[in-house]
Amino acid sequence: MEGRGPSTGADFSAPPADPAGGAPDPGSDGPGVTEPAPTLSHPCRFFLAGGCRFGARCRNPHPGAPPAAPQPPPEPPSKKPPMKTAGDVVSRILWDRQLPPGEFTVGHLDRFSGVREDAFTAFCWEDLASVGPEVLAIPQHRIQYFKYRGRVVWDKARRLDDVFGSTGGGRTILEVMEEEAGRQEAAGMGDGGAGVPEEAVAPENEEEEEEDVAEPGAQSCPPAPPRPPRPTHLVAVRITSPELRGSVARLQEALSQADPTLAEFCTPLATLHLTLCLLRLDGAGEMQAAVNALRELQAEHRRLLPPAPLLRFRGLGTFRGRVLYATPVPGPELAGLAHALEQGFACKGLTVVPLPAHDCFHLTVAKIPAGGQPRLSLPPEPPGEELGTQAVESLCLCQVGGGRRTDGFYSTLVELDLY
């Protein structure tokens, strides 16, 4: 067996010359191994046919085509202007003395019932970690919109901000308040027009007061008693009975057929109510005290469980040809509930406005505002049967002239179930 001697280094020498006489390429891998020749792209056959849809972006050359103009760099997307948050709106309503908190409502997302709407003053806006289980409080990220007298002034989905004017039309809440005030004056809202319960309107004088002129020997007349304060809120029983609503709708239809001009003065079915108590509440503190008084009454009812008053409406009546109403059958339960409400509010130091002397517990069917011609009268054939019944199972603390809820009822600070 033949052995192999030690390597002399010839095995690692430079590659031999090409037999054809050419020197080896220093960068080649050896003899017989060459780099591939570059391939030339064929002209675009679609361009030659006049139908290339890629243009300058085509990977094949377009012989004879003018050079493409350089494309400008794409502009970065414009950034949306920042919008004030729901927390900013809450702080503005709480601390700006020009804004009445009782005029605002909050639309918030409930995990079970979807978007709900409650009065701003019904919420506790303190830190969520410091409130109790019986307090209405929500995280701010669930707030969807704010309303002022039924008009949306801040909407997260639409990026509308008419409180600060950061987005949307650029209006501020002060401008919105001026617009709403002018609109209400034009529509007669401040003088018993549509949207204001007739119990909250001061009774008009039948005769203008004449200036007192002192005459010799004439005895001075005693000064007229001061008028009661104008109410800002009312506690009402909302009419939800389908039977009673149907009877009222038939009465209104008969009234409109007899005089088509009276159709606009008929009370909307969504706002049918029976007023139990009138209040004058100034500021968020008194509003919260009224809510606390109602919650205490609710706790007392749930503890004693008295029988729920059942309202039976039969007769009809009119007042000065301006109001057509249905009256419930008198009963001690309804009067006792109204008395308990007045006592509860008085204990909290709140101003209870007495109902007008002509007023009684009633359900308004139609109402002509002050300034209109009184022409409401009883129908020629008043209903002899019972109009319907309504159980008093919940109470609503409503705001006078504060707009409407999404379901058409008056703006409500709180609605409590008594049982």
Coordinates of C-alpha atoms in Angstrom, one line a residue:
M1 CA 0.0 0.0 0.0
E2 CA 1.4 3.2 -1.1
G3 CA 1.6 6.0 1.5
R4 CA 1.1 9.6 1.0
G5 CA 3.9 12.0 1.7
P6 CA 3.7 15.3 3.4
S7 CA 1.9 18.1 1.6
T8 CA 4.2 20.4 -0.3
G9 CA 1.6 23.1 -0.8
A10 CA 1.0 22.3 -4.4
D11 CA -2.5 21.3 -3.6
F12 CA -3.4 24.8 -2.5
S13 CA -1.6 26.7 -5.4
A14 CA -3.4 29.0 -7.8
P15 CA -5.6 27.4 -10.3
P16 CA -3.9 26.4 -13.5
A17 CA -4.1 28.5 -16.6
D18 CA -6.8 28.1 -19.1
P19 CA -5.7 25.5 -21.7
A20 CA -6.8 28.0 -24.4
G21 CA -4.2 30.3 -23.1
G22 CA -6.2 32.7 -21.1
A23 CA -5.3 33.6 -17.5
P24 CA -7.7 32.6 -14.8
D25 CA -10.1 35.3 -13.5
P26 CA -9.0 36.3 -10.0
G27 CA -12.6 36.4 -8.9
S28 CA -13.8 33.2 -10.5
D29 CA -14.4 30.0 -8.7
G30 CA -12.1 28.1 -11.0
P31 CA -11.9 27.0 -14.6
G32 CA -15.1 26.4 -16.4
V33 CA -17.2 28.5 -13.9
T34 CA -18.4 31.9 -15.4
E35 CA -20.9 34.6 -14.3
P36 CA -24.2 34.5 -16.0
A37 CA -24.6 37.1 -18.7
P38 CA -27.1 39.9 -17.9
T39 CA -30.5 39.4 -19.6
L40 CA -32.1 42.3 -21.4
S41 CA -35.8 43.0 -20.6
H42 CA -38.0 42.7 -23.7
P43 CA -40.1 45.8 -24.5
C44 CA -43.6 45.8 -23.1
R45 CA -45.8 44.2 -25.8
F46 CA -48.9 46.0 -24.4
F47 CA -47.1 49.4 -24.8
L48 CA -46.2 48.5 -28.4
A49 CA -49.9 47.6 -28.9
G50 CA -50.9 51.0 -27.3
G51 CA -52.7 49.5 -24.3
C52 CA -50.4 49.3 -21.3
R53 CA -52.3 50.3 -18.2
F54 CA -49.4 50.5 -15.8
G55 CA -47.7 53.4 -17.5
A56 CA -44.5 54.5 -15.8
R57 CA -44.9 51.8 -13.2
C58 CA -44.5 49.0 -15.8
R59 CA -41.5 46.7 -15.2
N60 CA -40.8 46.3 -18.9
P61 CA -39.3 49.2 -20.9
H62 CA -41.4 51.4 -23.1
P63 CA -39.2 52.4 -26.0
G64 CA -39.8 55.9 -27.2
A65 CA -42.0 57.0 -24.2
P66 CA -41.2 60.3 -22.6
P67 CA -39.6 60.1 -19.2
A68 CA -42.1 60.0 -16.3
A69 CA -42.3 63.1 -14.2
P70 CA -41.1 62.7 -10.6
Q71 CA -44.0 62.0 -8.2
P72 CA -44.2 64.4 -5.2
P73 CA -43.9 62.6 -1.8
P74 CA -47.2 61.8 -0.3
E75 CA -48.5 64.3 2.2
P76 CA -49.0 63.0 5.7
P77 CA -52.7 62.7 6.8
S78 CA -54.0 65.9 8.5
K79 CA -54.5 65.4 12.2
K80 CA -58.0 66.1 13.6
P81 CA -58.2 69.0 16.0
P82 CA -58.4 68.0 19.6
M83 CA -61.8 67.8 21.2
K84 CA -62.7 68.7 24.7
T85 CA -63.4 65.6 26.8
A86 CA -66.5 64.7 28.8
G87 CA -64.6 65.5 31.9
D88 CA -64.0 69.0 30.7
V89 CA -67.7 69.5 30.0
V90 CA -68.6 68.2 33.5
S91 CA -66.2 70.6 35.2
R92 CA -67.5 73.5 33.1
I93 CA -71.1 72.8 34.2
L94 CA -70.1 72.4 37.8
W95 CA -68.0 75.4 38.2
D96 CA -69.2 78.0 35.7
R97 CA -71.8 80.1 37.4
Q98 CA -73.3 81.2 34.1
L99 CA -74.4 77.6 33.4
P100 CA -77.5 76.2 35.2
P101 CA -76.8 72.5 35.9
G102 CA -80.5 71.8 36.1
E103 CA -80.9 72.6 32.4
F104 CA -78.5 69.9 31.3
T105 CA -79.1 66.2 30.7
V106 CA -76.5 63.4 30.1
G107 CA -76.8 60.6 27.7
H108 CA -74.7 57.7 28.9
L109 CA -74.2 54.0 27.9
D110 CA -75.8 51.5 30.2
R111 CA -74.4 47.9 29.9
F112 CA -77.9 46.4 30.0
S113 CA -80.3 48.9 28.5
G114 CA -78.1 50.7 26.0
V115 CA -78.0 54.6 25.9
R116 CA -80.0 56.2 28.7
E117 CA -80.7 59.8 29.5
D118 CA -80.7 61.3 33.0
A119 CA -80.5 64.8 34.4
F120 CA -77.1 66.2 35.1
T121 CA -78.0 66.9 38.7
A122 CA -79.0 63.3 39.3
F123 CA -75.4 62.2 39.2
C124 CA -72.7 62.4 41.8
W125 CA -69.6 63.7 40.0
E126 CA -67.1 62.9 42.8
D127 CA -64.4 60.2 42.4
L128 CA -66.0 56.8 41.8
A129 CA -63.9 55.3 44.6
S130 CA -65.5 57.5 47.2
V131 CA -69.3 57.1 46.3
G132 CA -71.6 54.6 47.9
P133 CA -73.7 51.9 46.3
E134 CA -76.9 54.0 46.4
V135 CA -75.4 56.9 44.5
L136 CA -75.9 57.4 40.8
A137 CA -72.4 57.7 39.3
I138 CA -70.8 56.7 36.0
P139 CA -67.3 56.6 34.6
Q140 CA -66.8 59.5 32.2
H141 CA -65.9 57.2 29.2
R142 CA -69.5 56.0 29.1
I143 CA -70.9 59.5 28.5
Q144 CA -72.1 59.8 24.9
Y145 CA -73.6 63.3 24.8
F146 CA -74.8 66.3 26.7
K147 CA -78.0 68.2 26.1
Y148 CA -79.1 71.7 27.1
R149 CA -82.8 72.1 27.2
G150 CA -83.2 69.1 24.8
R151 CA -80.5 70.4 22.3
V152 CA -77.3 68.3 21.9
V153 CA -74.3 70.5 22.7
W154 CA -71.6 67.8 23.0
D155 CA -71.6 64.5 21.2
K156 CA -68.7 62.1 21.2
A157 CA -69.7 60.1 18.1
R158 CA -70.2 63.2 15.9
R159 CA -67.3 65.1 17.4
L160 CA -69.6 68.0 18.2
D161 CA -68.6 70.5 20.9
D162 CA -70.9 73.4 21.3
V163 CA -69.7 73.9 24.9
F164 CA -66.2 75.1 24.3
G165 CA -66.3 75.3 20.5
S166 CA -63.3 73.1 20.0
T167 CA -64.9 71.1 17.2
G168 CA -68.1 71.2 15.1
G169 CA -69.5 74.6 14.3
G170 CA -67.4 76.5 16.7
R171 CA -70.3 77.8 18.8
T172 CA -69.9 78.0 22.6
I173 CA -72.5 77.2 25.2
L174 CA -73.2 80.9 25.9
E175 CA -74.2 81.4 22.3
V176 CA -76.4 78.3 22.5
M177 CA -78.1 79.6 25.6
E178 CA -78.8 82.9 23.9
E179 CA -80.3 81.0 20.8
E180 CA -82.4 78.8 23.0
A181 CA -83.7 81.8 25.0
G182 CA -84.7 83.6 21.9
R183 CA -86.3 80.5 20.5
Q184 CA -88.4 80.0 23.6
E185 CA -89.5 83.6 23.7
A186 CA -90.6 83.3 20.0
A187 CA -92.5 80.1 20.7
G188 CA -94.1 81.4 23.9
M189 CA -92.3 78.9 26.2
G190 CA -91.9 81.5 28.9
D191 CA -95.6 82.3 29.1
G192 CA -97.3 79.0 29.2
G193 CA -96.7 77.8 25.7
A194 CA -96.2 74.3 24.6
G195 CA -93.7 72.3 26.7
V196 CA -94.5 73.9 30.0
P197 CA -97.1 72.3 32.3
E198 CA -100.0 74.7 33.0
E199 CA -99.5 74.3 36.8
A200 CA -96.1 76.1 36.4
V201 CA -97.5 79.2 34.7
A202 CA -98.5 82.1 36.8
P203 CA -102.2 82.9 36.5
E204 CA -102.8 85.8 34.2
N205 CA -104.6 88.9 35.4
E206 CA -108.1 89.5 34.0
E207 CA -107.6 93.2 34.2
E208 CA -104.5 95.4 34.0
E209 CA -103.4 96.9 37.3
E210 CA -103.8 100.6 37.3
E211 CA -101.4 103.0 38.9
D212 CA -102.4 104.1 42.3
V213 CA -103.1 107.8 42.3
A214 CA -103.6 109.4 45.7
E215 CA -106.7 111.6 45.8
P216 CA -107.6 113.9 48.6
G217 CA -109.8 112.2 51.1
A218 CA -109.5 108.8 49.4
Q219 CA -108.6 105.9 51.6
S220 CA -105.5 103.9 50.6
C221 CA -106.1 100.4 49.5
P222 CA -104.3 97.6 51.2
P223 CA -101.3 96.3 49.2
A224 CA -101.9 93.2 47.1
P225 CA -100.5 90.0 48.5
P226 CA -97.2 89.0 46.9
R227 CA -97.3 86.4 44.2
P228 CA -95.9 83.0 45.0
P229 CA -92.5 82.2 43.4
R230 CA -92.5 80.8 40.0
P231 CA -91.9 77.0 40.2
T232 CA -88.9 75.4 38.5
H233 CA -89.7 71.7 39.1
L234 CA -92.7 69.5 39.7
V235 CA -93.4 66.1 41.1
A236 CA -95.7 64.2 38.8
V237 CA -97.2 60.8 38.1
R238 CA -96.6 59.9 34.5
I239 CA -99.6 58.4 32.7
T240 CA -98.6 55.1 31.1
S241 CA -101.9 53.2 31.1
P242 CA -102.7 52.2 27.4
E243 CA -106.4 52.3 28.2
L244 CA -106.2 55.9 29.6
R245 CA -104.0 57.1 26.8
G246 CA -106.4 55.6 24.2
S247 CA -109.3 57.5 25.8
V248 CA -107.4 60.8 25.8
A249 CA -106.4 60.2 22.2
R250 CA -110.1 59.7 21.2
L251 CA -111.1 62.9 23.1
Q252 CA -108.4 64.9 21.3
E253 CA -109.5 63.5 17.9
A254 CA -113.1 64.5 18.5
L255 CA -111.9 67.9 19.6
S256 CA -109.8 68.3 16.4
Q257 CA -112.6 67.2 14.2
A258 CA -114.9 69.8 15.8
D259 CA -112.3 72.6 15.4
P260 CA -109.2 71.7 13.4
T261 CA -107.3 74.7 14.8
L262 CA -107.3 73.1 18.2
A263 CA -105.2 70.2 17.1
E264 CA -101.9 72.0 17.9
F265 CA -103.1 72.7 21.5
C266 CA -103.7 69.0 22.4
T267 CA -101.3 67.6 24.9
P268 CA -98.9 65.0 23.4
L269 CA -99.6 61.5 24.8
A270 CA -95.9 61.1 25.8
T271 CA -96.3 64.1 28.2
L272 CA -99.5 63.1 30.0
H273 CA -99.0 63.5 33.7
L274 CA -100.7 64.4 37.0
T275 CA -99.0 67.0 39.1
L276 CA -98.7 66.3 42.9
C277 CA -96.4 69.1 44.0
L278 CA -94.6 72.2 42.8
L279 CA -91.1 73.3 43.8
R280 CA -88.8 76.3 43.5
L281 CA -85.3 74.9 43.4
D282 CA -82.3 77.2 43.0
G283 CA -78.9 75.7 42.3
A284 CA -77.6 72.1 42.3
G285 CA -77.6 71.9 46.1
E286 CA -81.4 72.2 46.3
M287 CA -81.9 69.9 43.4
Q288 CA -79.9 67.2 45.1
A289 CA -81.8 67.8 48.4
A290 CA -85.1 67.3 46.5
V291 CA -83.7 64.0 45.1
N292 CA -82.7 62.9 48.6
A293 CA -86.2 63.7 49.9
L294 CA -87.7 61.5 47.2
R295 CA -85.3 58.7 48.0
E296 CA -86.2 58.9 51.6
L297 CA -89.9 58.7 50.7
Q298 CA -89.1 55.7 48.5
A299 CA -87.4 53.9 51.3
E300 CA -90.3 54.6 53.6
H301 CA -92.8 53.2 51.1
R302 CA -90.7 50.1 50.6
R303 CA -90.6 49.6 54.3
L304 CA -94.3 50.0 55.1
L305 CA -95.7 48.9 51.7
P306 CA -98.9 50.9 51.7
P307 CA -101.4 50.1 49.0
A308 CA -100.7 51.9 45.7
P309 CA -103.2 54.6 44.9
L310 CA -105.3 53.7 41.9
L311 CA -106.5 56.7 39.9
R312 CA -109.9 56.4 38.2
F313 CA -110.6 59.1 35.6
R314 CA -114.2 59.8 34.8
G315 CA -115.3 63.5 34.6
L316 CA -114.1 66.3 32.4
G317 CA -113.7 70.0 33.3
T318 CA -112.5 73.3 31.8
F319 CA -110.8 76.3 33.3
R320 CA -111.5 79.7 31.7
G321 CA -111.8 78.1 28.3
R322 CA -108.1 77.5 28.1
V323 CA -107.6 74.1 29.8
L324 CA -109.6 70.9 29.2
Y325 CA -108.8 68.3 31.7
A326 CA -109.9 64.9 33.1
T327 CA -110.3 64.6 36.9
P328 CA -109.7 61.4 38.9
V329 CA -112.1 60.2 41.5
P330 CA -111.2 61.8 44.8
G331 CA -109.5 59.6 47.3
P332 CA -107.5 59.9 50.6
E333 CA -104.5 58.0 49.2
L334 CA -103.6 60.5 46.6
A335 CA -104.0 63.5 48.9
G336 CA -102.0 61.7 51.6
L337 CA -99.1 61.1 49.1
A338 CA -99.1 64.8 48.1
H339 CA -99.1 65.8 51.7
A340 CA -96.2 63.5 52.5
L341 CA -94.2 65.0 49.5
E342 CA -94.8 68.6 50.8
Q343 CA -93.7 67.6 54.3
G344 CA -90.6 65.8 53.0
F345 CA -89.5 68.8 50.9
A346 CA -90.2 71.3 53.7
C347 CA -88.0 69.3 56.1
K348 CA -85.1 69.8 53.7
G349 CA -85.7 73.5 53.7
L350 CA -86.9 73.6 50.1
T351 CA -89.5 76.1 48.8
V352 CA -92.8 74.3 48.1
V353 CA -95.0 76.4 45.7
P354 CA -98.7 76.0 46.5
L355 CA -100.9 74.8 43.7
P356 CA -103.1 77.6 42.3
A357 CA -106.5 78.1 43.9
H358 CA -108.3 76.8 40.9
D359 CA -106.1 73.8 40.5
C360 CA -106.9 70.2 41.5
F361 CA -105.4 66.9 40.7
H362 CA -106.1 66.6 37.0
L363 CA -104.9 65.3 33.7
T364 CA -104.6 67.9 30.9
V365 CA -106.1 66.9 27.6
A366 CA -105.7 70.3 25.8
K367 CA -104.3 73.7 26.7
I368 CA -104.3 77.1 25.0
P369 CA -101.4 79.2 26.1
A370 CA -101.8 82.7 27.5
G371 CA -102.5 85.2 24.8
G372 CA -104.6 82.9 22.7
Q373 CA -108.3 83.1 22.4
P374 CA -110.1 80.9 25.0
R375 CA -112.3 78.6 23.1
L376 CA -112.1 75.2 24.8
S377 CA -115.3 73.7 26.0
L378 CA -116.7 70.4 27.1
P379 CA -117.6 68.0 24.3
P380 CA -121.4 67.9 23.5
E381 CA -121.4 64.2 24.5
P382 CA -119.1 63.8 27.5
P383 CA -118.0 60.3 28.1
G384 CA -120.2 58.6 30.6
E385 CA -117.9 55.6 31.1
E386 CA -114.6 55.5 32.9
L387 CA -111.8 56.9 30.8
G388 CA -109.3 54.6 32.4
T389 CA -107.1 53.9 35.5
Q390 CA -103.6 54.6 36.4
A391 CA -101.7 53.1 39.3
V392 CA -99.3 55.4 41.2
E393 CA -96.2 53.2 41.4
S394 CA -93.5 55.8 40.5
L395 CA -92.8 59.5 40.8
C396 CA -91.0 61.8 38.5
L397 CA -89.2 65.0 39.5
C398 CA -89.5 67.0 36.3
Q399 CA -88.0 70.3 35.2
V400 CA -90.2 73.1 34.0
G401 CA -89.3 74.2 30.5
G402 CA -86.2 71.9 30.5
G403 CA -86.8 70.2 27.1
R404 CA -87.8 66.6 26.5
R405 CA -86.4 63.2 27.0
T406 CA -85.7 60.8 24.2
D407 CA -89.1 59.2 24.9
G408 CA -91.0 62.5 24.7
F409 CA -91.6 63.1 28.4
Y410 CA -90.4 66.2 30.3
S411 CA -86.7 66.4 31.3
T412 CA -86.5 64.4 34.5
L413 CA -84.0 64.8 37.3
V414 CA -85.0 61.4 38.9
E415 CA -87.7 58.8 38.5
L416 CA -88.2 56.5 41.4
D417 CA -90.3 53.4 41.8
L418 CA -92.2 53.5 45.1
Y419 CA -92.7 49.7 45.3

